[in-house]
Amino acid sequence: MAANAWMNTPRGFTLDASGNPVNVDVRRAVFTPMLGPEYWHFVVGVILTAGYVVAGVYAVGLLWGRRDRYHRLGFTVPFSVAAILTPVQFILGDSIARSVFHKQPVKFAATEIVWKTGTHMPEYMFGRLRSDGSISGGIKIPQLDSILAGFSVNTKVTGLSSVPASDRPTATQATIAHWAFDIMVTIGSLLVLLALWYGWCWLRHRGLPRSPWFFRCAAVAGAACLLTVECGWITTEVGRQPWIVYQNMRVSEAVTDTRASSLWAMLGIVVVVYVLVLGAFLAVLLKMSSRWRLADEDALAGAAAEDLEDDTPYGPRPLSTTGSGHRGGNNDGGSGRDTDRGGE
Ligand code: HEM
């Protein structure tokens, strides 16, 4: 994150006559103006994505009719964390957008497809920027861009045409950054509504929403979050074009020559490592899931023969289990289930 923030707002060095960095100040280079906003936006983004992805798996289980305590708990814990963080992320997103407005004005112009500098700027939701500066399609909301950027219709917003064409994103790049930004904000806003729906049901009747539509939305929230994270990075990177280090180094100066043999070796190693990590991750998940399902079915089958308390917030719970009988072959304690009453 420090490297990316430095690429957006570089400092902590000067370039000598031949373009080499001198007078390097590591502390200033690491702690650049965009580090704080980017760091918190990213960290909160990945935690809430993890929450929605995990909860989404259990949402599918609940939609398929599994109502056991394990599924309800598996849904409730990660979804609650994500739901609490969603409005936080919305506020952080709003504040990072304002940081971009102040510290990376040309990127801001790209993400909002602003062509000419001026006040009273309208906000475009989606739409396409043409190379002559005109905009086709999209929904135009008068004055809103100026208001969002500086809380006043008189806020001056820098336009793309304020810098030479060679120093700003092309119309197509600006449109890509703009769409990525708008998709991120749209999904972020929908997630806030989903979190409010959940919070409302907890406040009203201390339980999960009952509508299957809630669980359908929860099931897709994880995938939507992953898409949002990618959109965030597209906004950051495409919006900075043609610079890799803003106003210091162009992407064309930084790309590695594809004829360099080390490039393909490095790419090969990265691909192999990631495939292995993904394979190991899936293997562990599948093993855990089948083991827990067996333990779950075992416990419920045992409890059905005895008295079963089935009106807990997390579903049925056996009352008089004493351990070995209901835990079946799984007594490693890692299942997340505790069937002893004293352990609840
Ligand atoms: C809802 C309102 C949101 C707004 C206004 C917003 C705004 C922004 C802006 C302006 C950037 C570019 C920062 C830069 O280039 O320096 C960005 C980047 C990013 N956003 Fe969002 N965002 C929002 C929601 C979300 C959500 C819900 C997620 C993830 C679940 C997310 C994930 C990211 C990521 C991963 C980046 C790239 C890394 C970074 O700059 O921190 N954003 N966002």
Tab-separated table of C-alpha atoms and ligand atoms in Angstrom:
chain	number	residue	atom	x	y	z
A	1	MET	CA	0.000	0.000	0.000
A	2	ALA	CA	2.931	2.337	0.756
A	3	ALA	CA	4.361	1.646	-2.705
A	4	ASN	CA	1.038	2.312	-4.392
A	5	ALA	CA	0.418	5.468	-2.385
A	6	TRP	CA	3.913	6.658	-3.337
A	7	MET	CA	3.140	6.007	-7.030
A	8	ASN	CA	0.066	8.229	-6.634
A	9	THR	CA	1.686	11.024	-4.608
A	10	PRO	CA	5.466	10.524	-4.924
A	11	ARG	CA	7.877	12.378	-2.648
A	12	GLY	CA	11.007	11.781	-0.566
A	13	PHE	CA	13.499	12.142	-3.458
A	14	THR	CA	14.682	14.497	-6.183
A	15	LEU	CA	15.640	13.634	-9.745
A	16	ASP	CA	19.122	14.652	-10.917
A	17	ALA	CA	19.876	15.935	-14.422
A	18	SER	CA	20.012	12.401	-15.854
A	19	GLY	CA	16.705	11.374	-14.260
A	20	ASN	CA	18.081	9.323	-11.372
A	21	PRO	CA	16.597	9.707	-7.880
A	22	VAL	CA	18.914	11.421	-5.358
A	23	ASN	CA	18.498	12.803	-1.816
A	24	VAL	CA	16.247	9.898	-0.912
A	25	ASP	CA	14.341	10.304	2.362
A	26	VAL	CA	12.861	6.888	3.097
A	27	ARG	CA	10.492	8.108	5.803
A	28	ARG	CA	8.934	10.745	3.540
A	29	ALA	CA	8.778	8.240	0.667
A	30	VAL	CA	6.921	5.662	2.778
A	31	PHE	CA	4.548	8.050	4.548
A	32	THR	CA	3.091	9.863	1.540
A	33	PRO	CA	-0.175	11.827	1.621
A	34	MET	CA	-2.244	8.997	0.078
A	35	LEU	CA	-0.947	6.251	2.389
A	36	GLY	CA	-3.464	6.798	5.207
A	37	PRO	CA	-6.591	7.038	3.021
A	38	GLU	CA	-5.560	4.142	0.748
A	39	TYR	CA	-4.448	1.911	3.606
A	40	TRP	CA	-7.671	2.135	5.612
A	41	HIS	CA	-9.905	1.937	2.552
A	42	PHE	CA	-8.117	-1.204	1.403
A	43	VAL	CA	-7.881	-2.944	4.784
A	44	VAL	CA	-11.552	-2.358	5.593
A	45	GLY	CA	-12.395	-3.400	2.006
A	46	VAL	CA	-10.688	-6.782	2.292
A	47	ILE	CA	-12.080	-7.548	5.760
A	48	LEU	CA	-15.614	-6.846	4.642
A	49	THR	CA	-15.047	-8.809	1.444
A	50	ALA	CA	-13.873	-11.805	3.494
A	51	GLY	CA	-16.965	-11.441	5.701
A	52	TYR	CA	-19.404	-11.354	2.785
A	53	VAL	CA	-17.669	-14.195	0.927
A	54	VAL	CA	-17.765	-16.540	3.957
A	55	ALA	CA	-21.316	-15.504	4.888
A	56	GLY	CA	-22.328	-16.020	1.245
A	57	VAL	CA	-21.369	-19.694	1.420
A	58	TYR	CA	-23.665	-20.197	4.430
A	59	ALA	CA	-26.387	-18.077	2.814
A	60	VAL	CA	-26.467	-20.634	-0.005
A	61	GLY	CA	-26.696	-23.433	2.587
A	62	LEU	CA	-29.569	-21.648	4.347
A	63	LEU	CA	-31.340	-21.158	1.003
A	64	TRP	CA	-30.976	-24.870	0.385
A	65	GLY	CA	-32.879	-25.517	3.598
A	66	ARG	CA	-30.079	-26.163	6.064
A	67	ARG	CA	-31.229	-24.513	9.294
A	68	ASP	CA	-28.821	-26.047	11.796
A	69	ARG	CA	-26.932	-24.079	14.361
A	70	TYR	CA	-23.680	-24.442	12.445
A	71	HIS	CA	-25.082	-22.779	9.334
A	72	ARG	CA	-26.784	-20.000	11.249
A	73	LEU	CA	-23.636	-19.249	13.244
A	74	GLY	CA	-21.464	-19.544	10.121
A	75	PHE	CA	-23.655	-16.932	8.501
A	76	THR	CA	-24.245	-14.625	11.472
A	77	VAL	CA	-20.653	-14.057	12.625
A	78	PRO	CA	-19.006	-13.034	9.301
A	79	PHE	CA	-22.100	-11.217	8.056
A	80	SER	CA	-22.313	-9.134	11.262
A	81	VAL	CA	-18.656	-8.108	10.938
A	82	ALA	CA	-19.151	-7.181	7.271
A	83	ALA	CA	-22.444	-5.378	7.918
A	84	ILE	CA	-20.836	-3.210	10.632
A	85	LEU	CA	-17.877	-2.374	8.370
A	86	THR	CA	-19.984	-1.515	5.303
A	87	PRO	CA	-21.097	1.980	6.386
A	88	VAL	CA	-17.550	2.574	7.683
A	89	GLN	CA	-16.228	1.729	4.209
A	90	PHE	CA	-18.767	4.045	2.628
A	91	ILE	CA	-17.493	6.943	4.770
A	92	LEU	CA	-13.856	6.004	4.070
A	93	GLY	CA	-14.667	5.803	0.338
A	94	ASP	CA	-16.197	9.257	0.415
A	95	SER	CA	-13.126	10.623	2.190
A	96	ILE	CA	-10.609	8.926	-0.162
A	97	ALA	CA	-12.505	10.388	-3.138
A	98	ARG	CA	-11.994	13.834	-1.616
A	99	SER	CA	-8.285	13.078	-1.052
A	100	VAL	CA	-8.038	12.172	-4.738
A	101	PHE	CA	-9.777	15.465	-5.600
A	102	HIS	CA	-7.173	17.455	-3.640
A	103	LYS	CA	-4.024	15.410	-4.301
A	104	GLN	CA	-4.600	13.752	-7.707
A	105	PRO	CA	-6.891	16.224	-9.507
A	106	VAL	CA	-6.342	14.779	-13.003
A	107	LYS	CA	-7.273	11.294	-11.756
A	108	PHE	CA	-10.361	12.791	-10.125
A	109	ALA	CA	-11.238	14.411	-13.468
A	110	ALA	CA	-10.925	10.982	-15.127
A	111	THR	CA	-13.066	9.159	-12.556
A	112	GLU	CA	-15.759	11.854	-12.873
A	113	ILE	CA	-15.223	12.408	-16.641
A	114	VAL	CA	-14.766	16.158	-16.175
A	115	TRP	CA	-13.364	17.700	-19.352
A	116	LYS	CA	-13.161	21.455	-18.664
A	117	THR	CA	-12.160	23.037	-15.357
A	118	GLY	CA	-15.033	24.897	-13.735
A	119	THR	CA	-17.524	25.311	-10.917
A	120	HIS	CA	-21.121	23.976	-10.755
A	121	MET	CA	-19.913	20.663	-12.181
A	122	PRO	CA	-22.544	17.987	-12.795
A	123	GLU	CA	-22.100	14.384	-11.681
A	124	TYR	CA	-22.377	11.732	-14.373
A	125	MET	CA	-23.434	8.260	-13.385
A	126	PHE	CA	-21.843	6.057	-16.009
A	127	GLY	CA	-21.820	7.572	-19.537
A	128	ARG	CA	-18.916	7.698	-21.971
A	129	LEU	CA	-16.316	10.427	-22.537
A	130	ARG	CA	-15.479	11.074	-26.196
A	131	SER	CA	-12.086	12.380	-27.298
A	132	ASP	CA	-13.577	15.815	-28.147
A	133	GLY	CA	-14.644	16.184	-24.500
A	134	SER	CA	-18.349	15.513	-25.048
A	135	ILE	CA	-20.198	12.886	-23.010
A	136	SER	CA	-22.671	10.369	-24.370
A	137	GLY	CA	-25.182	8.403	-22.308
A	138	GLY	CA	-25.193	8.239	-18.531
A	139	ILE	CA	-27.349	10.026	-15.995
A	140	LYS	CA	-26.463	13.676	-15.420
A	141	ILE	CA	-27.112	15.172	-11.972
A	142	PRO	CA	-26.562	18.950	-12.112
A	143	GLN	CA	-24.015	20.533	-9.704
A	144	LEU	CA	-23.510	17.334	-7.706
A	145	ASP	CA	-19.833	16.782	-8.568
A	146	SER	CA	-18.859	20.204	-7.176
A	147	ILE	CA	-20.964	19.589	-4.077
A	148	LEU	CA	-19.445	16.135	-3.432
A	149	ALA	CA	-15.896	17.394	-3.991
A	150	GLY	CA	-16.065	20.515	-1.836
A	151	PHE	CA	-19.552	20.732	-0.263
A	152	SER	CA	-20.451	23.730	-2.442
A	153	VAL	CA	-21.666	24.332	-5.997
A	154	ASN	CA	-18.855	26.911	-6.258
A	155	THR	CA	-16.129	24.279	-5.795
A	156	LYS	CA	-13.801	24.404	-8.784
A	157	VAL	CA	-13.149	20.977	-10.283
A	158	THR	CA	-10.052	20.540	-12.449
A	159	GLY	CA	-10.795	19.150	-15.911
A	160	LEU	CA	-8.801	16.704	-18.022
A	161	SER	CA	-8.139	19.387	-20.645
A	162	SER	CA	-6.132	21.389	-18.065
A	163	VAL	CA	-3.051	19.244	-18.857
A	164	PRO	CA	-1.522	18.307	-22.254
A	165	ALA	CA	-3.022	15.220	-23.924
A	166	SER	CA	0.273	13.337	-23.421
A	167	ASP	CA	0.044	13.817	-19.623
A	168	ARG	CA	-3.539	12.645	-19.020
A	169	PRO	CA	-5.576	9.456	-19.545
A	170	THR	CA	-7.131	9.041	-22.984
A	171	ALA	CA	-10.917	9.359	-23.314
A	172	THR	CA	-11.225	5.551	-23.286
A	173	GLN	CA	-8.990	5.206	-20.197
A	174	ALA	CA	-10.975	7.930	-18.428
A	175	THR	CA	-14.222	6.120	-19.281
A	176	ILE	CA	-12.812	2.833	-17.896
A	177	ALA	CA	-11.712	4.542	-14.644
A	178	HIS	CA	-15.121	6.258	-14.451
A	179	TRP	CA	-17.070	3.007	-14.873
A	180	ALA	CA	-14.842	1.207	-12.374
A	181	PHE	CA	-15.417	4.030	-9.870
A	182	ASP	CA	-19.190	4.075	-10.473
A	183	ILE	CA	-19.490	0.283	-10.150
A	184	MET	CA	-17.521	0.452	-6.865
A	185	VAL	CA	-19.772	3.189	-5.486
A	186	THR	CA	-22.983	1.493	-6.719
A	187	ILE	CA	-22.094	-1.848	-5.146
A	188	GLY	CA	-20.885	-0.088	-1.969
A	189	SER	CA	-24.247	1.702	-1.716
A	190	LEU	CA	-26.230	-1.524	-2.296
A	191	LEU	CA	-24.183	-3.221	0.429
A	192	VAL	CA	-25.106	-0.408	2.823
A	193	LEU	CA	-28.801	-1.129	2.104
A	194	LEU	CA	-28.232	-4.855	2.721
A	195	ALA	CA	-26.453	-4.085	6.011
A	196	LEU	CA	-29.342	-1.807	7.059
A	197	TRP	CA	-31.885	-4.544	6.264
A	198	TYR	CA	-29.927	-6.948	8.475
A	199	GLY	CA	-29.498	-4.408	11.279
A	200	TRP	CA	-33.201	-3.530	11.182
A	201	CYS	CA	-34.224	-7.205	11.626
A	202	TRP	CA	-31.814	-7.644	14.539
A	203	LEU	CA	-33.167	-4.551	16.241
A	204	ARG	CA	-36.817	-5.493	15.590
A	205	HIS	CA	-36.852	-9.185	16.535
A	206	ARG	CA	-33.290	-10.183	17.461
A	207	GLY	CA	-33.117	-12.592	14.585
A	208	LEU	CA	-32.060	-13.074	10.999
A	209	PRO	CA	-34.270	-11.653	8.233
A	210	ARG	CA	-36.747	-14.281	7.030
A	211	SER	CA	-37.063	-13.266	3.387
A	212	PRO	CA	-35.310	-15.588	0.960
A	213	TRP	CA	-34.455	-12.440	-1.012
A	214	PHE	CA	-32.226	-11.323	1.838
A	215	PHE	CA	-30.260	-14.568	1.645
A	216	ARG	CA	-30.129	-14.412	-2.153
A	217	CYS	CA	-28.621	-10.918	-1.898
A	218	ALA	CA	-26.247	-12.113	0.853
A	219	ALA	CA	-25.200	-15.031	-1.369
A	220	VAL	CA	-24.079	-12.679	-4.163
A	221	ALA	CA	-22.619	-10.002	-1.843
A	222	GLY	CA	-19.265	-11.813	-1.622
A	223	ALA	CA	-18.821	-12.007	-5.391
A	224	ALA	CA	-19.956	-8.385	-5.683
A	225	CYS	CA	-17.318	-7.386	-3.125
A	226	LEU	CA	-14.567	-9.162	-5.047
A	227	LEU	CA	-15.672	-7.267	-8.152
A	228	THR	CA	-15.637	-4.030	-6.125
A	229	VAL	CA	-12.053	-4.602	-4.980
A	230	GLU	CA	-10.974	-5.101	-8.601
A	231	CYS	CA	-12.872	-1.960	-9.598
A	232	GLY	CA	-11.049	-0.059	-6.833
A	233	TRP	CA	-7.687	-1.059	-8.276
A	234	ILE	CA	-8.794	-0.227	-11.826
A	235	THR	CA	-9.843	3.230	-10.588
A	236	THR	CA	-6.467	3.720	-8.922
A	237	GLU	CA	-4.314	2.448	-11.783
A	238	VAL	CA	-6.174	3.423	-14.948
A	239	GLY	CA	-7.032	6.825	-13.470
A	240	ARG	CA	-3.284	7.569	-13.084
A	241	GLN	CA	-2.413	6.863	-16.749
A	242	PRO	CA	-0.075	7.538	-18.506
A	243	TRP	CA	2.020	7.746	-15.320
A	244	ILE	CA	3.243	4.837	-13.237
A	245	VAL	CA	4.849	7.305	-10.797
A	246	TYR	CA	2.718	10.396	-11.079
A	247	GLN	CA	4.505	13.155	-13.055
A	248	ASN	CA	7.862	11.369	-12.678
A	249	MET	CA	7.808	8.157	-14.701
A	250	ARG	CA	5.551	6.950	-17.502
A	251	VAL	CA	4.224	3.398	-17.770
A	252	SER	CA	6.012	3.136	-21.127
A	253	GLU	CA	9.334	3.800	-19.339
A	254	ALA	CA	8.633	1.201	-16.655
A	255	VAL	CA	7.377	-1.888	-18.498
A	256	THR	CA	9.782	-4.812	-18.684
A	257	ASP	CA	10.832	-5.830	-22.178
A	258	THR	CA	8.951	-9.027	-23.054
A	259	ARG	CA	12.137	-10.271	-24.746
A	260	ALA	CA	13.844	-10.505	-21.343
A	261	SER	CA	13.928	-14.227	-20.491
A	262	SER	CA	13.725	-13.525	-16.722
A	263	LEU	CA	10.258	-12.026	-17.252
A	264	TRP	CA	8.766	-15.352	-18.378
A	265	ALA	CA	10.625	-17.279	-15.666
A	266	MET	CA	9.256	-14.930	-13.000
A	267	LEU	CA	5.740	-15.120	-14.420
A	268	GLY	CA	5.963	-18.936	-14.516
A	269	ILE	CA	7.087	-19.102	-10.860
A	270	VAL	CA	4.303	-16.751	-9.756
A	271	VAL	CA	1.645	-18.764	-11.637
A	272	VAL	CA	2.891	-22.096	-10.196
A	273	VAL	CA	3.028	-20.734	-6.629
A	274	TYR	CA	-0.480	-19.297	-6.852
A	275	VAL	CA	-1.926	-22.472	-8.371
A	276	LEU	CA	-0.372	-24.489	-5.512
A	277	VAL	CA	-1.658	-22.080	-2.871
A	278	LEU	CA	-5.154	-22.139	-4.405
A	279	GLY	CA	-5.131	-25.945	-4.643
A	280	ALA	CA	-4.041	-26.331	-1.005
A	281	PHE	CA	-6.643	-23.792	0.112
A	282	LEU	CA	-9.483	-25.584	-1.710
A	283	ALA	CA	-8.332	-28.992	-0.433
A	284	VAL	CA	-8.317	-27.766	3.198
A	285	LEU	CA	-11.732	-26.110	2.805
A	286	LEU	CA	-13.345	-29.178	1.248
A	287	LYS	CA	-11.875	-31.454	3.914
A	288	MET	CA	-13.049	-29.192	6.739
A	289	SER	CA	-16.496	-28.856	5.230
A	290	SER	CA	-17.079	-32.602	4.834
A	291	ARG	CA	-15.741	-33.334	8.331
A	292	TRP	CA	-17.981	-30.722	9.935
A	293	ARG	CA	-21.012	-31.833	7.954
A	294	LEU	CA	-20.548	-35.396	9.246
A	295	ALA	CA	-20.150	-34.154	12.821
A	296	ASP	CA	-23.204	-31.952	12.382
A	297	GLU	CA	-25.430	-34.733	11.068
A	298	ASP	CA	-24.150	-37.053	13.770
A	299	ALA	CA	-24.952	-34.615	16.551
A	300	LEU	CA	-28.431	-33.845	15.218
A	301	ALA	CA	-29.279	-37.514	14.679
A	302	GLY	CA	-28.244	-38.260	18.276
A	303	ALA	CA	-30.119	-35.296	19.664
A	304	ALA	CA	-33.294	-36.155	17.754
A	305	ALA	CA	-33.609	-39.279	19.845
A	306	GLU	CA	-33.428	-37.166	22.991
A	307	ASP	CA	-34.879	-33.842	23.960
A	308	LEU	CA	-34.035	-31.130	21.444
A	309	GLU	CA	-34.196	-27.426	22.119
A	310	ASP	CA	-34.883	-26.068	18.672
A	311	ASP	CA	-35.796	-22.480	19.297
A	312	THR	CA	-32.367	-20.903	19.801
A	313	PRO	CA	-31.257	-17.916	17.714
A	314	TYR	CA	-28.906	-20.295	15.902
A	315	GLY	CA	-31.255	-23.227	15.375
A	316	PRO	CA	-31.677	-26.608	17.055
A	317	ARG	CA	-29.436	-27.415	20.010
A	318	PRO	CA	-29.275	-30.757	21.801
A	319	LEU	CA	-29.891	-30.333	25.550
A	320	SER	CA	-28.528	-33.388	27.250
A	321	THR	CA	-25.448	-34.298	25.311
A	322	THR	CA	-22.378	-35.204	27.261
A	323	GLY	CA	-19.745	-35.293	24.604
A	324	SER	CA	-18.624	-38.529	23.031
A	325	GLY	CA	-22.048	-39.846	21.982
A	326	HIS	CA	-22.952	-36.882	19.825
A	327	ARG	CA	-19.646	-35.779	18.545
A	328	GLY	CA	-19.169	-38.956	16.621
A	329	GLY	CA	-15.654	-39.367	15.291
A	330	ASN	CA	-14.858	-35.670	15.601
A	331	ASN	CA	-13.556	-34.709	18.999
A	332	ASP	CA	-10.818	-32.338	17.957
A	333	GLY	CA	-12.785	-29.293	19.107
A	334	GLY	CA	-12.068	-27.582	15.806
A	335	SER	CA	-15.572	-27.982	14.457
A	336	GLY	CA	-16.817	-24.755	16.003
A	337	ARG	CA	-19.675	-26.766	17.586
A	338	ASP	CA	-20.021	-27.159	21.283
A	339	THR	CA	-22.850	-29.445	22.158
A	340	ASP	CA	-22.348	-29.241	25.927
A	341	ARG	CA	-24.863	-26.982	27.542
A	342	GLY	CA	-22.266	-25.624	29.935
A	343	GLY	CA	-20.143	-24.467	27.045
A	344	GLU	CA	-22.747	-22.176	25.522
B	1	HEM	C1	-19.079	3.258	-1.436
B	1	HEM	C2	-18.294	4.194	-1.698
B	1	HEM	C3	-16.875	4.086	-2.184
B	1	HEM	C4	-16.164	5.141	-2.659
B	1	HEM	C5	-16.656	6.581	-2.803
B	1	HEM	C6	-14.846	4.664	-3.016
B	1	HEM	C7	-13.819	5.463	-3.540
B	1	HEM	C8	-12.586	5.027	-3.969
B	1	HEM	C9	-11.577	5.818	-4.663
B	1	HEM	C10	-11.710	7.287	-5.011
B	1	HEM	C11	-10.506	5.023	-4.907
B	1	HEM	C12	-9.221	5.435	-5.632
B	1	HEM	C13	-8.134	5.831	-4.653
B	1	HEM	C14	-6.845	6.281	-5.340
B	1	HEM	O1	-6.673	6.093	-6.526
B	1	HEM	O2	-5.978	6.839	-4.663
B	1	HEM	C15	-10.819	3.719	-4.380
B	1	HEM	C16	-9.972	2.639	-4.423
B	1	HEM	C17	-10.282	1.397	-3.934
B	1	HEM	N1	-11.507	0.983	-3.413
B	1	HEM	FE1	-13.159	2.135	-3.111
B	1	HEM	N2	-14.775	3.329	-2.741
B	1	HEM	C18	-15.999	2.916	-2.239
B	1	HEM	C19	-16.338	1.638	-1.863
B	1	HEM	C20	-15.500	0.547	-1.883
B	1	HEM	C21	-15.824	-0.785	-1.426
B	1	HEM	C22	-17.190	-1.198	-0.837
B	1	HEM	C23	-14.699	-1.559	-1.604
B	1	HEM	C24	-14.428	-3.004	-1.294
B	1	HEM	C25	-15.247	-3.871	-0.842
B	1	HEM	C26	-13.679	-0.712	-2.173
B	1	HEM	C27	-12.394	-1.136	-2.503
B	1	HEM	C28	-11.396	-0.336	-3.066
B	1	HEM	C29	-10.042	-0.800	-3.345
B	1	HEM	C30	-9.498	-2.204	-3.089
B	1	HEM	C31	-9.351	0.278	-3.892
B	1	HEM	C32	-7.881	0.308	-4.370
B	1	HEM	C33	-6.963	0.476	-3.187
B	1	HEM	C34	-7.057	1.805	-2.511
B	1	HEM	O3	-6.931	2.840	-3.169
B	1	HEM	O4	-7.268	1.782	-1.275
B	1	HEM	N3	-14.197	0.559	-2.333
B	1	HEM	N4	-12.086	3.744	-3.811
